[in-house]
Tab-separated table of C-alpha atoms in Angstrom:
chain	number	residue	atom	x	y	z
A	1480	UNK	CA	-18.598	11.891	-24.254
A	1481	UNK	CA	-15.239	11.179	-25.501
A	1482	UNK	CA	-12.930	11.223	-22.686
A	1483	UNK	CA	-9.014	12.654	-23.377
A	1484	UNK	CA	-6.196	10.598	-22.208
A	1485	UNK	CA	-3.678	11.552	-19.849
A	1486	UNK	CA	-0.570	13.609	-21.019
A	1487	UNK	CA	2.721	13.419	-18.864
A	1488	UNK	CA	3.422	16.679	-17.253
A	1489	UNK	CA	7.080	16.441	-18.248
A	1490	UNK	CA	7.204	15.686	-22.232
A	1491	UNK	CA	3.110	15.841	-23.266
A	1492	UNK	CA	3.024	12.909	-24.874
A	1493	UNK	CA	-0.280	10.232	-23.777
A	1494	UNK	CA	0.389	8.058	-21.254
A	1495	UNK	CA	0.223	4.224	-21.324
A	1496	UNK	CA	-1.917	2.398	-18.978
A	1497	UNK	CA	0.135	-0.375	-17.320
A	1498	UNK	CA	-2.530	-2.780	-15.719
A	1499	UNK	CA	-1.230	-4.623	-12.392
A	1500	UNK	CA	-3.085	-7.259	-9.631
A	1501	UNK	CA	-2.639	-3.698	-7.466
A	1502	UNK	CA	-4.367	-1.805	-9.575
A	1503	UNK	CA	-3.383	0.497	-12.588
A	1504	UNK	CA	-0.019	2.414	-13.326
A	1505	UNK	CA	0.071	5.290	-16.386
A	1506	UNK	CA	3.713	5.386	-17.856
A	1507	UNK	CA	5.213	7.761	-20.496
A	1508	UNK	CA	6.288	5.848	-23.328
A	1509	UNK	CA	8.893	8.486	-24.043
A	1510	UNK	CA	10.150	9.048	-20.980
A	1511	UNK	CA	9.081	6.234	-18.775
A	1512	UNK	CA	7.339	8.724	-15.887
A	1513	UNK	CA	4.166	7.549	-13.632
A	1514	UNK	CA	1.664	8.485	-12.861
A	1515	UNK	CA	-0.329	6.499	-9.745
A	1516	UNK	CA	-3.292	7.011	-7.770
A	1517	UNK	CA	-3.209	7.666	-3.867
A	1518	UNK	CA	-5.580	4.627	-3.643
A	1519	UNK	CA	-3.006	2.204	-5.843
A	1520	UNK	CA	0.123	3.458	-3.755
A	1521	UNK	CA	-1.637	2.244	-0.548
A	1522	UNK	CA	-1.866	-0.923	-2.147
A	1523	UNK	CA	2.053	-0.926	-3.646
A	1524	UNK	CA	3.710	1.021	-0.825
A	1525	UNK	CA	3.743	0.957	3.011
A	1526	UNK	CA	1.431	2.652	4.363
A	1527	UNK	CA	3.315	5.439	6.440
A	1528	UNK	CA	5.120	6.540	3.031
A	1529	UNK	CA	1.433	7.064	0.823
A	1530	UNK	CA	0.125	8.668	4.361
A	1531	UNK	CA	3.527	10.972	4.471
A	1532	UNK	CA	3.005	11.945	0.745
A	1533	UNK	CA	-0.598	13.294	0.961
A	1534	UNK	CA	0.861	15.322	4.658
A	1535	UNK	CA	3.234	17.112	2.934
A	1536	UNK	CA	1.441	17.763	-0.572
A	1537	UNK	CA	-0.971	19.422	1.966
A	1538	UNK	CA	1.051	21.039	4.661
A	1539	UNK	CA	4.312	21.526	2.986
A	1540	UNK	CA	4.452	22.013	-0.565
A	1541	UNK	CA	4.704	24.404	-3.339
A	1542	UNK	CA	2.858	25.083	-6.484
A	1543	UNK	CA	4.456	22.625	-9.408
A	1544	UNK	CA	5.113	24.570	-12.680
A	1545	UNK	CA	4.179	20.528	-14.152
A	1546	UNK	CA	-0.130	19.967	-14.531
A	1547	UNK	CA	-1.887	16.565	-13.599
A	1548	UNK	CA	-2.036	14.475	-16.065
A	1549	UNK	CA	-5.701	14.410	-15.322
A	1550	UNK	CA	-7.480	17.647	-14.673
A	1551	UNK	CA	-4.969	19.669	-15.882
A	1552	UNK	CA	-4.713	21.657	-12.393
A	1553	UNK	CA	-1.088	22.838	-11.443
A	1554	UNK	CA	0.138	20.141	-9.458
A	1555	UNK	CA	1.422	20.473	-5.683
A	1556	UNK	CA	5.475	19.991	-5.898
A	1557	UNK	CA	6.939	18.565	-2.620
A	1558	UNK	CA	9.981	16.849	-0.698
A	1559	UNK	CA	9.692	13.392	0.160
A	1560	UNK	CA	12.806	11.498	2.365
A	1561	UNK	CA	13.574	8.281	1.845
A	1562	UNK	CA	16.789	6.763	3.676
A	1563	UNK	CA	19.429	8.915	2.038
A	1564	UNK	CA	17.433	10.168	-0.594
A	1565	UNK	CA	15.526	13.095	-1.031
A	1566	UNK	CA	12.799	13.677	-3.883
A	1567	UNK	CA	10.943	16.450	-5.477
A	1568	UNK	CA	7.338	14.497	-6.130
A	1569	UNK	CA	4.338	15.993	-7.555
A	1570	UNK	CA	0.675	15.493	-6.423
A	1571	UNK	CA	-2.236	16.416	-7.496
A	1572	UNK	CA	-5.002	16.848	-4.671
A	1573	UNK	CA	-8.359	16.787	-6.428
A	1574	UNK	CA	-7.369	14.179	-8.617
A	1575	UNK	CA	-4.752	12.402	-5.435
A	1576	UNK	CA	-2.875	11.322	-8.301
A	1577	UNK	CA	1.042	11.423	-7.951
A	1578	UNK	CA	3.679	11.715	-10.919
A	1579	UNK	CA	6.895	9.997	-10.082
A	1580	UNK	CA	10.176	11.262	-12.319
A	1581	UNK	CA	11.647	7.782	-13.813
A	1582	UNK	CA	13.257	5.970	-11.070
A	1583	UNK	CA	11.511	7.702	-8.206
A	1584	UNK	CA	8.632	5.303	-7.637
A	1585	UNK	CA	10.812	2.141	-7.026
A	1586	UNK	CA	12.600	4.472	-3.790
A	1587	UNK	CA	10.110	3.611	-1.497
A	1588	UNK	CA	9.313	0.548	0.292
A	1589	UNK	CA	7.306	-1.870	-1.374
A	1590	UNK	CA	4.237	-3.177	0.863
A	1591	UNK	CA	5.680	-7.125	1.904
A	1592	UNK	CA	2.444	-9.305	1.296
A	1593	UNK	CA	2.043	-12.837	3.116
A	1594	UNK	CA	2.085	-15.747	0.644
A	1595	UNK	CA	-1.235	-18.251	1.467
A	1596	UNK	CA	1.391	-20.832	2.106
A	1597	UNK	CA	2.899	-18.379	5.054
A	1598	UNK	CA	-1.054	-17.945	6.469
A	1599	UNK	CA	-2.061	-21.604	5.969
A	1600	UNK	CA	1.229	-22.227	7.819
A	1601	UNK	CA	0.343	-20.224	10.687
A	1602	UNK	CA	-3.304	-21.069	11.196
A	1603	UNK	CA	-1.992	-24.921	11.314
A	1604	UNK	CA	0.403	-23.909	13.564
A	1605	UNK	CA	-2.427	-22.370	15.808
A	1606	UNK	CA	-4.428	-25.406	15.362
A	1607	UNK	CA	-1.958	-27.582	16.720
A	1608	UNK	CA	-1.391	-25.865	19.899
A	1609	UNK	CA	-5.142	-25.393	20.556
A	1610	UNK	CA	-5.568	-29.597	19.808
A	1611	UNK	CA	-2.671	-29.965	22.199
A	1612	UNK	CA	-3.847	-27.560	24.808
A	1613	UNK	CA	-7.588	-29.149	24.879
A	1614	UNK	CA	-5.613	-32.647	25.195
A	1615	UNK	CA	-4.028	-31.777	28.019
A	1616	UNK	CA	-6.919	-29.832	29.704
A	1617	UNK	CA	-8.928	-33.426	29.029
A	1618	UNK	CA	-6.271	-35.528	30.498
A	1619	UNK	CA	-6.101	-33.042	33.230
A	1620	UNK	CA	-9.941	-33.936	33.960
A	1621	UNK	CA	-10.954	-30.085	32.863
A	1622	UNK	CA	-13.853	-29.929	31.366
A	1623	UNK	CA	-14.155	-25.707	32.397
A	1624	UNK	CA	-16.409	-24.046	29.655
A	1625	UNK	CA	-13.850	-21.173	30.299
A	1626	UNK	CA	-10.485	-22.922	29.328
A	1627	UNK	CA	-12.276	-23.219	25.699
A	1628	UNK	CA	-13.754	-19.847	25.075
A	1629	UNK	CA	-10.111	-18.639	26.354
A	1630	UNK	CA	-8.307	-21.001	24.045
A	1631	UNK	CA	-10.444	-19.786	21.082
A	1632	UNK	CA	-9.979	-16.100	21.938
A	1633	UNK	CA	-6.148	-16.967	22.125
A	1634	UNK	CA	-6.361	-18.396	18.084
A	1635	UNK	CA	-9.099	-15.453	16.988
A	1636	UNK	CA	-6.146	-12.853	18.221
A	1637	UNK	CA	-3.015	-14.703	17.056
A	1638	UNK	CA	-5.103	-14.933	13.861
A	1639	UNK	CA	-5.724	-11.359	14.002
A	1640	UNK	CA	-2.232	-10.296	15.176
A	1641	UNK	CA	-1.349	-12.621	11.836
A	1642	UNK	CA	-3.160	-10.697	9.122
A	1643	UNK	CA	-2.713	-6.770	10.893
A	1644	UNK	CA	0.912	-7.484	10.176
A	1645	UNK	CA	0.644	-8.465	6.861
């Protein structure tokens, strides 16, 4: 089975597959369009925006006279804010593919990822504090089973906190 490629919904011509660490991009070579899955945006944008853009392709949009560059189904035409902007995207919901006009995509707010460095950074930090903590329990004369299982709750939650926010 021969499979067809994608055609941009603005100028029909095949689209280009752009490969990134994120996951894979389709561009129009003529008119530089893209077309991204829901599950790459999540990676690529903040989260609120890719959750905001499947809400309103479901509760507040419009048929698109443009098809999905996949299944060929009409695609779902809505209005997405961004700061001062506001945006006429297209979605396609079977497919949760989106086609961004050129220039659209690079609107919203790329996701910020922490650099190892930034994470080895902090978990030395954390080690630190619990080495000095357990020093001063020790020269304290603690030797309270509890003080440790609460200092190592402390670093398993600052750890957490770390990586949620990143």
């Amino acid at each position: 089975m021969l499979l067809q490629p994608m055609m941009c919904p603005r100028c029909g011509k095949p689209l280009n597959l752009e490969k990134h660490p994120d996951g894979g991009l389709w561009r129009c070579p003529q008119c530089s369009g893209v077309a991204a899955n829901l599950t790459v945006l999540r990676r690529q944008l903040e989260e609120d925006v890719v959750r905001d853009f499947w809400r309103k392709a479901v509760d507040a949009s419009e048929p698109s006279p443009h098809k999905c560059p996949s299944c060929s189904r009409a695609l779902r035409e809505f209005v997405a804010h961004h700061e001062d902007q506001s945006l006429r995207l297209d979605l396609c919901r079977q497919c949760q593919l989106m086609w961004f006009d050129p220039g659209e995509l690079e609107v919203f707010p790329k996701v910020k990822k922490a650099r190892p460095t930034d994470i080895d950074q902090q978990i030395a930090l954390a080690q630190m504090r619990v080495g000095s903590e357990m020093q001063a329990s020790t020269n304290n004369g603690g030797t309270d089973i509890n003080f440790y299982v609460e200092v190592g709750l402390a670093v398993i939650m600052a750890l957490l906190r770390l990586f949620l926010r990143h």
